[in-house]
Amino acid sequence: MRNHVRPDVLAYYFPHWHADERDAEWISPGFTEWELVNRAVPRFPGHRQPRVPALGCRDESDPVVMESEVRLAHDHGIDGFIFDYYWYDDGPYLQRALDEGFLGRETGGSPFRFALMWANHDLLDLYPLPAPTSRSRPRLLRPGAIARDAFEAMTDHIVAAYFSRPDYHTVAGRPFFSVYELGTFVESMGGPDAAADALRSLDRKARRAGLPGVHVDVVVWGTGVLPNHVTLDRPRQLLQALPVASTSSYTWLHHVDLSAHSFPVGDWDRVREEVFDQYRAYPHELSLPFIPNLSVGWDSSPRTSPDGPWEYNPGYGWTPVFECSAASVAKAAADAAQLLAVQPDAPPIVTVNAWNEWTEGSYLLPDTDRGTALLEALSAAFPR
């Protein structure tokens, strides 16, 4: 048991709210997911759609916009963003929110930090996802698996461009770098030994840059949500073979059997209880420190086709809707703090899903219905 230490609260940041030249080729010129937010419609009586951003549908690559969001986050107890970071075999994707927005703003010595989670999942056309009745599969835009040379190109870039910055989040001085799909990474590198060698290569690059190495974190999954995910049969044995420092969770939905929950609306407090039962077991089961996550709802209907009835379908899209309240945030924050307290070796971090996952119904940013209620609850739970 460690003494009470306020954890660093890091919110996942989803960067699909600016135009990207790849989207112009794959989807349409100027596309952002604001189009899906604005087109969303209620799918059942009482369904809270469309969600209307209280601050408007803004371009996150604008440093002025990003700075206003950073200030809002910091004023409500958030210490940094973990950017979902995309890099495929042929190079980067969705970089402008970080490179132009976040890093382009006038910081004035702001203590607000950032880190990266490599979102190495298959990139599917979910804009929108075809209805199950259509028997169509979502189009694969880019595979999440990348070759070793692409991994080396990515890590060359992130070490040079991000890791040495004073506002990059570190654990014991080491830059925090998380991998979303461990199975995909290991498979694409050619197996556990090759994956371990790739991570050691990243660590050497950081050391050559004058850093004490890299804190590698991996996201663990209970139940997969996104289609095409790669699962792990023996995660503990695999993790022991890799130079990994911690494990974490991206969203509660990765740890829930949705078929066991009511539809179309589920109970978020029940989800929290089920998820934290799993979270408490992970440090022992995986023999690694575990960073708990606080998730703030789920509604992926904006990414689905409006054609056909709204019926439960296993997988991604047609799932129960879960609304999060301020009281739910407070309960989850207490659970997360307790879990960290019994892990003296765990990084003092709580992650939040998410700052701005509007098209999955998981966001802290204010909408016109609930305003800043979730932000205020988070701030009260983790006072500075």
XYZ file of C-alpha atoms in Angstrom:
384
model
C 0.000 0.000 0.000
C 1.460 3.366 -0.987
C 0.776 6.710 0.595
C -1.881 8.789 -1.085
C -0.425 10.551 -4.099
C -2.568 12.457 -6.540
C -2.246 10.576 -9.843
C -1.599 12.193 -13.171
C -4.917 12.274 -15.008
C -4.332 11.702 -18.721
C -7.235 11.812 -21.175
C -7.112 9.947 -24.467
C -7.353 12.325 -27.400
C -8.885 11.138 -30.692
C -7.548 13.346 -33.540
C -10.143 13.043 -36.310
C -11.548 16.562 -36.121
C -9.355 18.109 -38.815
C -8.994 17.514 -42.546
C -6.351 15.000 -43.625
C -5.166 14.467 -47.195
C -5.634 10.709 -46.844
C -9.303 11.197 -45.995
C -9.689 13.211 -49.181
C -8.602 10.104 -51.088
C -10.403 7.496 -49.004
C -13.651 9.230 -48.060
C -14.178 12.770 -49.370
C -12.267 16.079 -49.540
C -12.331 17.914 -46.233
C -13.902 14.999 -44.344
C -13.821 14.991 -40.558
C -15.956 13.035 -38.111
C -17.880 16.227 -37.371
C -19.929 15.168 -40.407
C -21.024 12.033 -38.547
C -21.787 14.009 -35.389
C -23.972 16.429 -37.330
C -25.783 13.662 -39.251
C -26.556 11.567 -36.176
C -30.224 10.809 -35.509
C -32.107 9.116 -32.649
C -32.353 5.351 -33.236
C -34.915 4.591 -30.535
C -37.290 6.565 -28.264
C -35.349 8.645 -25.760
C -32.041 8.252 -27.603
C -29.886 11.329 -26.944
C -28.798 12.089 -30.510
C -27.556 14.206 -32.072
C -25.025 15.312 -29.463
C -24.317 19.004 -29.979
C -20.846 20.274 -28.971
C -21.307 23.330 -26.755
C -18.103 24.853 -28.151
C -18.987 24.104 -31.760
C -17.442 21.803 -34.367
C -13.952 23.260 -34.340
C -10.750 22.523 -36.239
C -8.347 20.965 -33.741
C -5.330 21.713 -35.954
C -5.811 25.408 -35.143
C -3.439 26.216 -32.237
C -5.920 28.725 -30.798
C -8.644 26.067 -30.681
C -6.279 23.526 -29.162
C -5.041 25.948 -26.528
C -8.619 26.672 -25.440
C -9.212 22.939 -24.990
C -5.949 22.473 -23.117
C -6.925 25.271 -20.737
C -10.379 23.757 -20.234
C -8.853 20.353 -19.537
C -6.198 21.665 -17.165
C -8.714 23.789 -15.279
C -10.713 20.611 -14.607
C -7.996 18.364 -13.242
C -6.550 16.851 -16.428
C -2.767 16.853 -16.601
C -2.258 15.841 -20.220
C -3.542 14.169 -23.364
C -2.553 10.760 -24.681
C -2.901 11.200 -28.422
C -4.144 8.268 -30.469
C -1.208 8.056 -32.867
C -1.549 6.565 -36.350
C 1.311 5.294 -38.478
C 0.898 2.698 -41.201
C 3.268 0.930 -43.582
C 3.164 3.918 -45.916
C 3.532 6.559 -43.228
C 1.615 8.766 -40.792
C -2.080 9.666 -40.605
C -4.032 12.260 -38.582
C -0.920 14.133 -37.417
C -2.061 17.754 -37.646
C -3.965 17.881 -34.349
C -0.729 17.124 -32.524
C 1.870 18.710 -34.791
C 0.026 21.899 -35.739
C -2.596 22.245 -33.022
C -1.039 21.048 -29.775
C 2.621 21.722 -30.531
C 1.878 24.921 -32.443
C 0.142 26.730 -29.618
C 1.693 29.401 -27.403
C 2.244 27.429 -24.208
C 3.662 30.119 -21.955
C 5.324 27.432 -19.843
C 2.104 25.448 -19.416
C 2.528 22.317 -17.257
C 0.117 20.420 -19.529
C 1.748 17.352 -21.071
C 1.192 14.863 -23.864
C 2.066 11.273 -24.696
C 1.397 8.816 -27.502
C -0.616 5.636 -27.795
C 0.190 3.951 -31.090
C -3.277 3.055 -32.456
C -2.019 0.136 -34.541
C -5.421 -1.340 -35.380
C -6.813 -1.940 -38.847
C -8.236 1.288 -40.206
C -11.751 0.522 -41.427
C -14.273 2.672 -43.246
C -16.712 3.378 -40.416
C -18.016 6.559 -42.065
C -20.612 5.119 -41.776
C -20.420 1.415 -40.959
C -22.758 -0.640 -43.219
C -25.917 -1.977 -41.592
C -25.742 -5.676 -40.585
C -28.728 -6.382 -42.836
C -26.698 -5.254 -45.864
C -24.259 -8.174 -45.401
C -21.482 -5.762 -46.375
C -18.149 -5.686 -44.598
C -16.497 -2.350 -43.803
C -13.805 -1.458 -46.292
C -10.222 -1.872 -45.079
C -8.414 1.427 -45.609
C -5.057 0.454 -44.092
C -3.947 -2.655 -42.158
C -2.732 -2.069 -38.619
C 0.185 -4.472 -39.065
C 3.344 -2.785 -40.313
C 6.754 -4.077 -41.378
C 9.890 -3.596 -39.288
C 11.243 -0.848 -41.552
C 8.023 1.150 -41.083
C 8.278 0.656 -37.313
C 11.848 1.962 -37.412
C 10.751 4.990 -39.447
C 7.961 5.724 -36.962
C 10.196 5.381 -33.924
C 12.912 7.514 -35.520
C 10.292 10.226 -35.897
C 8.706 10.023 -32.461
C 12.041 10.022 -30.638
C 13.278 13.039 -32.606
C 10.020 15.014 -32.715
C 8.377 14.257 -29.366
C 10.263 12.300 -26.710
C 12.852 14.965 -25.904
C 10.302 17.752 -25.494
C 9.906 19.045 -21.928
C 6.116 18.646 -22.150
C 6.233 14.962 -23.106
C 4.927 12.807 -20.251
C 7.512 10.602 -18.577
C 7.569 7.897 -15.921
C 10.775 8.048 -13.871
C 12.221 10.191 -16.645
C 11.354 7.736 -19.409
C 8.908 8.791 -22.151
C 5.582 6.962 -21.844
C 4.692 5.124 -25.064
C 1.660 2.842 -25.262
C 0.794 0.155 -27.830
C -2.909 -0.371 -28.537
C -2.926 -3.841 -30.130
C -0.098 -5.928 -28.761
C -1.181 -8.975 -30.750
C -1.068 -7.081 -34.028
C 2.355 -5.659 -33.161
C 3.857 -9.037 -32.284
C 2.335 -10.678 -35.337
C 3.543 -7.939 -37.682
C 7.089 -8.011 -36.292
C 7.294 -11.772 -36.840
C 6.811 -13.138 -33.329
C 7.715 -12.372 -29.696
C 11.494 -12.397 -30.157
C 11.352 -10.007 -33.105
C 8.848 -7.781 -31.281
C 11.132 -7.631 -28.242
C 14.037 -6.698 -30.501
C 11.981 -3.892 -32.066
C 11.120 -2.463 -28.643
C 14.763 -2.669 -27.570
C 15.636 -0.755 -30.731
C 13.215 1.988 -29.678
C 14.791 2.073 -26.236
C 18.290 2.416 -27.713
C 17.155 5.335 -29.864
C 15.827 7.118 -26.791
C 19.084 6.514 -24.915
C 21.111 7.871 -27.820
C 18.916 10.989 -27.579
C 20.018 11.432 -23.964
C 16.959 9.875 -22.313
C 17.028 7.020 -19.769
C 15.061 4.710 -22.070
C 11.351 4.331 -22.856
C 8.479 3.317 -20.573
C 6.599 0.919 -22.844
C 2.967 0.348 -21.903
C 0.569 -2.056 -23.590
C -3.209 -1.919 -23.664
C -4.879 -5.104 -22.449
C -8.274 -6.261 -23.645
C -10.903 -8.462 -22.075
C -13.511 -8.476 -24.825
C -12.742 -6.917 -28.197
C -14.941 -4.143 -29.536
C -13.419 -2.987 -32.800
C -13.694 -5.466 -35.675
C -10.541 -7.222 -36.889
C -8.768 -7.003 -33.524
C -6.133 -9.622 -32.753
C -6.592 -11.364 -29.418
C -3.935 -12.959 -27.239
C -4.281 -16.483 -25.879
C -1.477 -16.218 -23.302
C -0.894 -12.544 -22.542
C 1.140 -13.139 -19.368
C 3.720 -15.324 -21.091
C 3.958 -12.904 -23.979
C 4.358 -9.860 -21.751
C 7.141 -11.561 -19.820
C 9.021 -12.012 -23.100
C 8.856 -8.306 -23.959
C 10.515 -5.215 -22.439
C 7.175 -3.849 -21.205
C 6.907 -1.695 -18.079
C 3.138 -1.473 -17.530
C -0.281 -2.416 -18.828
C -3.376 -0.271 -19.240
C -6.903 -0.149 -20.630
C -8.268 2.096 -23.365
C -11.990 1.773 -22.641
C -14.274 -0.201 -20.373
C -16.003 -1.623 -23.445
C -12.922 -3.795 -24.072
C -13.744 -5.738 -20.904
C -17.501 -6.288 -21.161
C -19.699 -8.941 -22.761
C -22.255 -6.596 -24.299
C -24.658 -9.432 -25.077
C -25.186 -9.791 -21.319
C -26.346 -6.173 -20.992
C -29.732 -4.643 -21.690
C -30.431 -3.138 -25.112
C -30.846 -0.446 -26.355
C -29.754 1.255 -23.102
C -27.402 -0.327 -20.588
C -26.413 0.420 -16.992
C -23.029 2.193 -16.835
C -22.572 1.545 -13.110
C -22.957 -2.181 -13.726
C -20.284 -1.922 -16.427
C -17.981 -0.131 -13.980
C -18.405 -2.870 -11.385
C -17.681 -5.640 -13.896
C -14.685 -3.837 -15.341
C -13.022 -3.011 -12.036
C -13.395 -6.638 -10.951
C -11.185 -7.449 -13.943
C -8.870 -4.501 -13.360
C -8.144 -5.647 -9.794
C -7.054 -9.046 -11.083
C -4.725 -7.801 -13.813
C -1.630 -6.895 -11.728
C -1.431 -10.478 -10.455
C -2.572 -12.186 -13.660
C -0.152 -10.246 -15.865
C 2.690 -9.777 -13.344
C 2.962 -6.129 -14.358
C 1.679 -2.841 -12.955
C -1.744 -1.894 -14.285
C -2.917 1.657 -15.030
C -6.694 1.962 -14.462
C -9.045 3.695 -16.864
C -12.089 5.849 -16.233
C -14.524 5.741 -19.171
C -17.355 8.232 -19.601
C -19.982 6.475 -21.707
C -20.570 4.753 -25.011
C -22.703 5.413 -28.075
C -21.209 4.439 -31.429
C -24.451 4.983 -33.359
C -23.119 8.092 -35.200
C -20.694 5.790 -37.022
C -23.418 3.441 -38.217
C -25.657 3.545 -41.264
C -29.186 4.785 -40.499
C -30.581 2.126 -42.842
C -32.474 -0.714 -41.201
C -33.758 -1.222 -37.646
C -31.728 -0.486 -34.537
C -31.123 -4.016 -33.264
C -28.281 -5.517 -31.272
C -25.536 -7.004 -33.406
C -22.386 -8.604 -31.965
C -19.287 -6.589 -32.683
C -18.901 -2.897 -33.278
C -21.632 -0.353 -33.909
C -25.031 -1.788 -33.029
C -24.431 -2.039 -29.308
C -26.185 -0.798 -26.180
C -25.918 2.895 -25.420
C -24.425 3.748 -22.031
C -24.873 7.192 -20.510
C -22.391 8.405 -17.908
C -23.334 10.705 -15.038
C -21.255 12.883 -12.747
C -21.938 10.376 -9.966
C -20.539 7.593 -12.159
C -17.352 9.598 -12.695
C -16.943 10.039 -8.942
C -17.394 6.313 -8.270
C -14.958 5.318 -11.009
C -12.376 7.823 -9.793
C -12.559 6.345 -6.298
C -12.173 2.812 -7.691
C -9.174 3.873 -9.780
C -7.480 5.598 -6.847
C -7.961 2.524 -4.662
C -6.462 0.271 -7.323
C -3.387 2.472 -7.608
C -3.030 2.589 -3.826
C -2.469 -1.187 -3.635
C 0.110 -1.123 -6.457
C 3.198 0.633 -5.093
C 5.123 -0.017 -8.326
C 2.434 1.224 -10.717
C 2.886 4.550 -12.498
C 0.680 7.112 -10.709
C -1.604 7.530 -13.717
C -5.336 7.315 -14.328
C -6.401 7.425 -17.962
C -9.756 8.734 -19.133
C -11.661 7.664 -22.217
C -11.941 10.137 -23.611
C -11.504 13.836 -24.160
C -13.300 13.878 -27.498
C -14.579 10.513 -28.784
C -17.811 12.162 -29.963
C -18.719 9.404 -32.431
C -18.387 6.778 -29.695
C -20.282 8.779 -27.078
C -17.255 8.950 -24.788
C -16.180 12.550 -24.288
C -15.507 15.046 -21.522
C -15.922 18.105 -23.716
C -19.187 19.902 -22.933
C -22.297 19.316 -25.001
C -25.492 21.356 -24.913
C -27.260 18.841 -22.643
C -24.893 18.181 -19.768
C -22.427 21.053 -20.119
C -19.290 20.621 -18.027
C -20.848 18.239 -15.482
C -18.417 15.384 -16.154
C -15.421 17.708 -16.134
C -16.509 19.188 -12.819
C -16.927 15.704 -11.339
C -13.446 14.728 -12.515
C -11.941 17.892 -11.061
C -13.625 17.256 -7.720
C -12.384 13.662 -7.672
C -8.744 14.584 -8.325
C -8.191 18.019 -6.731
C -4.779 19.618 -7.120
